Short mmCIF file of C-alpha atoms in Angstrom, two decimals:
data_model
loop_
_atom_site.label_atom_id
_atom_site.label_comp_id
_atom_site.label_asym_id
_atom_site.label_seq_id
_atom_site.Cartn_x
_atom_site.Cartn_y
_atom_site.Cartn_z
CA MET A 252 9.73 -4.05 14.88
CA ALA A 253 12.05 -3.81 11.86
CA ILE A 254 14.00 -0.61 11.39
CA ARG A 255 12.61 1.63 8.65
CA LEU A 256 14.72 1.96 5.51
CA GLY A 257 15.02 5.04 3.34
CA LEU A 258 16.79 5.50 0.01
CA GLY A 259 18.60 8.53 -1.35
CA LEU A 260 17.22 9.59 -4.73
CA PRO A 261 19.56 10.17 -7.71
CA GLN A 262 20.62 13.82 -7.93
CA MET A 263 24.20 13.61 -9.20
CA LYS A 264 25.22 14.92 -12.60
CA TRP A 265 25.60 11.52 -14.34
CA TYR A 266 21.95 10.59 -13.81
CA ASP A 267 19.32 11.36 -16.45
CA LEU A 268 17.04 13.75 -14.59
CA ALA A 269 14.25 13.23 -17.10
CA ARG A 270 14.00 9.58 -16.02
CA ALA A 271 16.13 8.61 -13.04
CA PRO A 272 14.35 10.19 -10.02
CA ALA A 273 10.92 8.86 -10.95
CA ALA A 274 12.22 5.45 -12.06
CA VAL A 275 14.29 4.88 -8.92
CA ALA A 276 11.52 6.17 -6.65
CA ARG A 277 9.00 3.84 -8.24
CA ALA A 278 11.33 0.84 -8.01
CA ALA A 279 12.31 1.60 -4.40
CA GLU A 280 8.70 1.83 -3.27
CA ARG A 281 7.93 -1.43 -5.05
CA VAL A 282 10.64 -3.38 -3.19
CA GLY A 283 9.59 -1.94 0.16
CA TYR A 284 11.61 1.16 1.02
CA ASP A 285 9.72 3.25 3.56
CA SER A 286 11.00 6.64 2.48
CA LEU A 287 12.82 8.53 -0.29
CA TRP A 288 15.29 11.32 0.41
CA VAL A 289 17.17 14.22 -1.16
CA PHE A 290 20.08 16.40 -0.07
CA GLU A 291 21.24 19.88 -1.00
CA ARG A 292 24.46 21.17 -2.54
CA VAL A 293 24.16 24.29 -4.67
CA LEU A 294 27.69 24.81 -5.98
CA VAL A 295 31.29 23.62 -5.91
CA PRO A 296 33.69 26.57 -5.59
CA GLU A 297 36.78 26.60 -7.79
CA ARG A 298 38.69 28.26 -4.93
CA PRO A 299 36.94 27.07 -1.76
CA ARG A 300 37.11 29.23 1.32
CA GLN A 301 37.18 26.08 3.43
CA GLY A 302 37.49 22.32 3.17
CA LEU A 303 34.53 20.00 2.72
CA TYR A 304 32.30 20.00 5.83
CA ASP A 305 34.63 22.74 7.15
CA VAL A 306 37.43 20.16 7.59
CA PRO A 307 40.75 21.87 6.70
CA GLY A 308 42.29 20.41 3.57
CA LEU A 309 39.41 18.05 2.75
CA ALA A 310 38.62 18.37 -0.97
CA TRP A 311 35.13 18.80 -2.35
CA PRO A 312 34.24 15.68 -4.38
CA ASP A 313 33.46 15.81 -8.08
CA SER A 314 30.13 14.13 -7.30
CA TYR A 315 28.97 17.42 -5.75
CA ARG A 316 29.25 19.22 -9.08
CA SER A 317 25.81 19.90 -10.55
CA VAL A 318 23.59 18.35 -7.86
CA ALA A 319 19.94 18.63 -8.89
CA HIS A 320 17.61 20.86 -6.85
CA PRO A 321 16.23 18.75 -3.99
CA LEU A 322 12.61 19.91 -4.14
CA VAL A 323 12.41 19.36 -7.89
CA VAL A 324 13.71 15.80 -7.50
CA LEU A 325 11.36 15.17 -4.58
CA SER A 326 8.43 16.42 -6.64
CA LEU A 327 9.30 13.97 -9.42
CA ALA A 328 9.40 11.18 -6.85
CA ALA A 329 6.08 12.26 -5.36
CA ALA A 330 4.38 11.99 -8.75
CA ALA A 331 5.79 8.48 -9.27
CA THR A 332 4.86 6.99 -5.89
CA GLU A 333 1.90 6.55 -3.56
CA ARG A 334 3.13 5.34 -0.19
CA ALA A 335 6.77 6.24 0.55
CA ARG A 336 7.48 9.24 2.75
CA LEU A 337 9.39 12.07 1.03
CA GLY A 338 12.19 13.63 3.04
CA SER A 339 15.14 16.01 2.83
CA SER A 340 18.42 15.31 4.55
CA VAL A 341 18.88 18.16 4.49
CA LEU A 342 17.62 21.40 3.04
CA VAL A 343 20.08 24.12 4.07
CA ALA A 344 17.71 26.63 5.63
CA PRO A 345 19.77 29.82 5.15
CA LEU A 346 19.95 29.22 1.38
CA HIS A 347 16.19 29.82 1.11
CA GLY A 348 13.74 32.59 1.83
CA PRO A 349 11.74 31.27 4.81
CA PHE A 350 8.27 32.19 3.53
CA GLN A 351 8.75 30.66 0.10
CA LEU A 352 10.36 27.49 1.48
CA ALA A 353 7.48 27.04 3.92
CA ARG A 354 5.02 27.40 1.03
CA ALA A 355 6.96 24.97 -1.18
CA LEU A 356 7.00 22.30 1.52
CA ALA A 357 3.29 22.78 2.22
CA THR A 358 2.46 22.51 -1.48
CA LEU A 359 4.52 19.34 -1.87
CA ASP A 360 2.84 17.81 1.17
CA ALA A 361 -0.60 18.60 -0.24
CA ALA A 362 0.35 17.26 -3.67
CA SER A 363 1.77 14.03 -2.24
CA GLY A 364 -1.12 13.29 0.08
CA GLY A 365 0.70 14.15 3.30
CA ARG A 366 4.04 12.39 2.87
CA VAL A 367 6.65 15.13 3.36
CA VAL A 368 9.33 15.11 6.07
CA ALA A 369 11.05 18.50 6.27
CA GLY A 370 14.68 17.79 7.11
CA LEU A 371 16.56 21.02 7.76
CA GLY A 372 20.02 22.17 8.76
CA THR A 373 22.10 25.32 9.07
CA GLY A 374 24.77 24.33 6.56
CA TRP A 375 28.52 24.82 6.78
CA SER A 376 29.68 26.31 3.45
CA LEU A 377 30.72 29.96 3.39
CA ASP A 378 30.58 29.92 -0.42
CA GLU A 379 27.01 28.60 -0.55
CA HIS A 380 25.79 31.12 1.99
CA ALA A 381 27.45 33.97 0.11
CA ALA A 382 25.84 32.88 -3.17
CA ALA A 383 22.36 32.65 -1.62
CA GLY A 384 22.68 36.10 -0.10
CA HIS A 385 19.82 35.78 2.37
CA ALA A 386 21.71 36.33 5.62
CA PRO A 387 25.25 36.47 7.00
CA PHE A 388 26.84 33.08 7.66
CA GLU A 389 27.15 33.85 11.37
CA GLU A 390 23.35 34.16 11.66
CA ARG A 391 22.53 30.73 10.22
CA GLY A 392 21.29 29.31 13.52
CA ALA A 393 18.94 32.25 14.03
CA VAL A 394 17.77 31.93 10.42
CA LEU A 395 16.84 28.28 11.00
CA ASP A 396 14.96 29.20 14.17
CA GLU A 397 13.00 31.84 12.28
CA LEU A 398 12.27 29.42 9.44
CA LEU A 399 10.73 27.02 11.97
CA ASP A 400 8.54 29.85 13.25
CA VAL A 401 7.51 30.85 9.73
CA CYS A 402 6.67 27.24 8.85
CA ALA A 403 4.48 26.93 11.92
CA ALA A 404 2.65 30.11 10.94
CA VAL A 405 2.27 29.34 7.22
CA TRP A 406 1.20 25.73 7.83
CA GLY A 407 -1.30 26.82 10.46
CA PRO A 408 -4.76 28.37 10.16
CA ASP A 409 -5.50 31.54 8.23
CA PRO A 410 -5.14 34.42 8.59
CA VAL A 411 -1.37 34.01 8.83
CA SER A 412 0.55 36.69 10.66
CA TYR A 413 4.25 36.77 11.51
CA ARG A 414 6.81 39.43 12.29
CA GLY A 415 10.46 38.46 12.38
CA ARG A 416 13.80 39.65 11.12
CA HIS A 417 13.70 37.87 7.76
CA ALA A 418 9.95 37.59 7.17
CA LEU A 419 7.09 40.02 7.76
CA ILE A 420 3.62 38.65 7.08
CA ASP A 421 0.65 40.88 7.72
CA GLU A 422 -2.65 39.07 8.17
CA ALA A 423 -3.15 37.05 5.00
CA GLU A 424 -4.55 33.87 3.57
CA VAL A 425 -1.68 31.55 2.61
CA GLY A 426 -2.17 28.21 0.91
CA PRO A 427 -2.28 25.44 0.08
CA LYS A 428 -2.00 23.98 3.56
CA PRO A 429 -0.21 20.70 4.25
CA VAL A 430 -2.38 17.64 4.70
CA ARG A 431 -1.18 17.29 8.29
CA PRO A 432 1.44 18.97 10.46
CA VAL A 433 4.65 18.35 8.50
CA PRO A 434 7.23 16.53 10.65
CA VAL A 435 10.40 18.59 11.05
CA TYR A 436 13.69 16.71 11.39
CA LEU A 437 16.88 18.61 12.19
CA ALA A 438 20.53 17.84 11.58
CA ALA A 439 22.77 18.23 14.62
CA SER A 440 26.00 16.90 16.08
CA GLY A 441 26.34 18.98 19.23
CA GLY A 442 25.98 22.32 20.98
CA ASN A 443 23.10 24.63 20.15
CA ALA A 444 22.01 22.46 17.22
CA LEU A 445 21.48 19.48 19.51
CA ASP A 446 19.53 21.66 21.91
CA ARG A 447 17.33 22.82 19.01
CA VAL A 448 16.48 19.19 18.26
CA ALA A 449 15.50 18.63 21.88
CA ARG A 450 13.35 21.78 21.97
CA ARG A 451 11.69 21.84 18.59
CA ALA A 452 12.19 18.83 16.35
CA ASP A 453 10.05 15.83 15.53
CA GLY A 454 13.17 13.97 14.47
CA TRP A 455 16.97 14.01 14.44
CA LEU A 456 19.16 13.48 11.37
CA PRO A 457 22.64 12.28 12.42
CA THR A 458 25.26 11.77 9.72
CA GLY A 459 28.65 10.05 9.65
CA MET A 460 28.55 8.70 13.21
CA THR A 461 29.56 5.40 14.70
CA PRO A 462 26.80 3.50 16.51
CA GLY A 463 28.45 4.44 19.79
CA GLN A 464 28.42 8.14 18.98
CA LEU A 465 24.82 7.93 17.84
CA ALA A 466 23.76 6.24 21.07
CA VAL A 467 25.50 8.85 23.23
CA LEU A 468 23.93 11.81 21.41
CA ARG A 469 20.53 10.15 21.28
CA ARG A 470 20.66 9.83 25.05
CA GLU A 471 21.75 13.47 25.39
CA ILE A 472 18.86 14.63 23.21
CA GLY A 473 16.49 12.65 25.40
CA GLU A 474 17.86 14.23 28.56
CA ARG A 475 17.59 17.73 27.10
CA ALA A 476 14.09 17.05 25.78
CA ALA A 477 12.98 16.03 29.27
CA LEU A 478 14.16 19.39 30.59
CA TYR A 479 11.80 21.05 28.11
CA GLY A 480 8.93 18.83 29.17
CA ARG A 481 9.01 16.81 25.97
CA ASP A 482 8.70 13.07 25.45
CA ALA A 483 12.10 11.93 24.21
CA GLY A 484 10.52 8.87 22.63
CA ALA A 485 8.56 11.12 20.28
CA ILE A 486 11.77 12.37 18.62
CA GLN A 487 12.51 10.01 15.75
CA VAL A 488 16.08 9.19 14.75
CA CYS A 489 16.80 8.85 11.03
CA ALA A 490 20.51 8.19 10.52
CA ARG A 491 21.99 9.11 7.16
CA ALA A 492 24.45 6.61 5.65
CA ASN A 493 26.57 7.77 2.72
CA VAL A 494 27.32 4.27 1.50
CA ARG A 495 30.48 3.26 -0.37
CA ILE A 496 30.37 -0.36 -1.46
CA THR A 497 33.55 -2.36 -2.08
CA GLU A 498 34.03 -5.78 -3.66
CA ALA A 499 36.34 -7.03 -0.91
CA PRO A 500 35.68 -6.62 2.82
CA VAL A 501 37.32 -3.61 4.44
CA ARG A 502 39.39 -4.99 7.32
CA ASP A 503 40.99 -1.74 8.45
CA ALA A 504 40.43 -1.15 12.16
CA GLY A 505 39.53 2.43 11.34
CA ARG A 506 36.83 1.49 8.84
CA LYS A 507 34.06 4.05 8.75
CA PRO A 508 30.46 2.87 9.02
CA PHE A 509 28.84 2.01 5.69
CA VAL A 510 32.11 1.57 3.81
CA GLY A 511 32.60 -2.04 2.72
CA THR A 512 30.82 -4.97 1.15
CA VAL A 513 27.06 -5.29 1.10
CA GLU A 514 27.43 -7.76 3.98
CA GLN A 515 29.27 -5.10 6.00
CA ILE A 516 26.58 -2.55 5.12
CA VAL A 517 24.00 -4.97 6.53
CA GLN A 518 26.04 -5.27 9.74
CA ASP A 519 26.34 -1.49 10.02
CA THR A 520 22.58 -1.14 9.64
CA ALA A 521 22.14 -3.60 12.50
CA GLY A 522 24.56 -1.52 14.56
CA TYR A 523 22.54 1.63 14.00
CA ALA A 524 19.34 -0.18 14.92
CA ALA A 525 20.91 -1.39 18.16
CA ALA A 526 22.12 2.15 18.92
CA GLY A 527 18.57 3.49 18.77
CA ALA A 528 17.99 4.59 15.18
CA ASP A 529 14.37 4.31 14.08
CA GLU A 530 15.30 4.61 10.42
CA VAL A 531 18.41 4.45 8.25
CA LEU A 532 18.69 6.49 5.07
CA LEU A 533 20.91 4.62 2.61
CA ASP A 534 22.40 6.93 -0.02
CA LEU A 535 23.74 4.55 -2.66
CA GLN A 536 23.86 6.86 -5.65
CA THR A 537 27.65 7.16 -5.93
CA ASN A 538 27.84 3.36 -6.36
CA ALA A 539 25.85 3.24 -9.61
CA ARG A 540 26.17 4.65 -13.13
CA ASP A 541 22.51 5.00 -14.02
CA ALA A 542 18.97 4.55 -12.73
CA ASP A 543 18.80 0.84 -13.55
CA GLU A 544 22.01 0.05 -11.68
CA LEU A 545 20.90 2.13 -8.70
CA ALA A 546 17.48 0.47 -8.56
CA ASP A 547 19.04 -3.01 -8.76
CA LEU A 548 21.58 -2.22 -6.05
CA ALA A 549 18.92 -0.70 -3.81
CA ALA A 550 16.78 -3.82 -4.21
CA ARG A 551 19.70 -6.09 -3.30
CA VAL A 552 20.66 -4.08 -0.22
CA HIS A 553 17.04 -3.93 0.95
CA ALA A 554 16.59 -7.68 0.50
CA ASP A 555 19.82 -8.50 2.35
CA ILE A 556 18.96 -6.22 5.29
CA ARG A 557 15.47 -7.64 5.63
CA GLY A 558 16.79 -11.15 5.06
CA ALA A 559 19.07 -10.66 8.07
CA GLY A 560 16.02 -9.92 10.21
CA ILE A 561 16.83 -6.23 10.66
#
């Protein structure tokens, strides 16, 4: 069975938000992409408290300035498509009130005919957490756990009742309900986050890994899932690829996955498939200047991957 292919929707500041998300979503579905995805960045600090991804000295890229709200972009894509799944990779859970985020995801699932994949993570930015003001940075793991509980309650039958630290719901009718149980995918690269995937997730969202690293962690998730009495095969793996396309092949021995020519991107996709990924999310938006260029590039990459039998 061919690996599923997802495409990152245009959210960066140089895209025309009145046209680009819907146009690219429509074009991607037409050429055969299985899913459409968004990510979340809410600000770029002028004086960052930490480097990008919490890596000391790593600068925040200009492309992160003025990233469009993920659920707004996903709603535009939902209205323009009929088949493609609609996912987030990821929504940063502690930046949102859990009750309202659960309702927003349920509403989008109902409006799209049951196509939402709720991809969630804890985040890493001290500045973003401070701006959101929902909970201390140190509690972000607990906040995500509570969000999962709130989602289960809100998406379930009425009357809804929940008592937690960040949400208190007395018996109430809450709607609309999702069309079906919304799949929850979680970002994780180790530790407690990986254990949370094994315990609670329908899918795993790895990012920036080599095929070897992906295979090792996939196996670890499976082993942990078995300890919780879960079927490891039921946990889907959707690997995010932040693609940077070059005209000439990148021959450096330290080349990162998904940096290189389209031919190298095809090879990297094959590597992820062999490592156990069920789906690869290709975020191509930094390689194009507008919706038309992005749609054309996405069509070419899709055709080359499928043409290689992947």
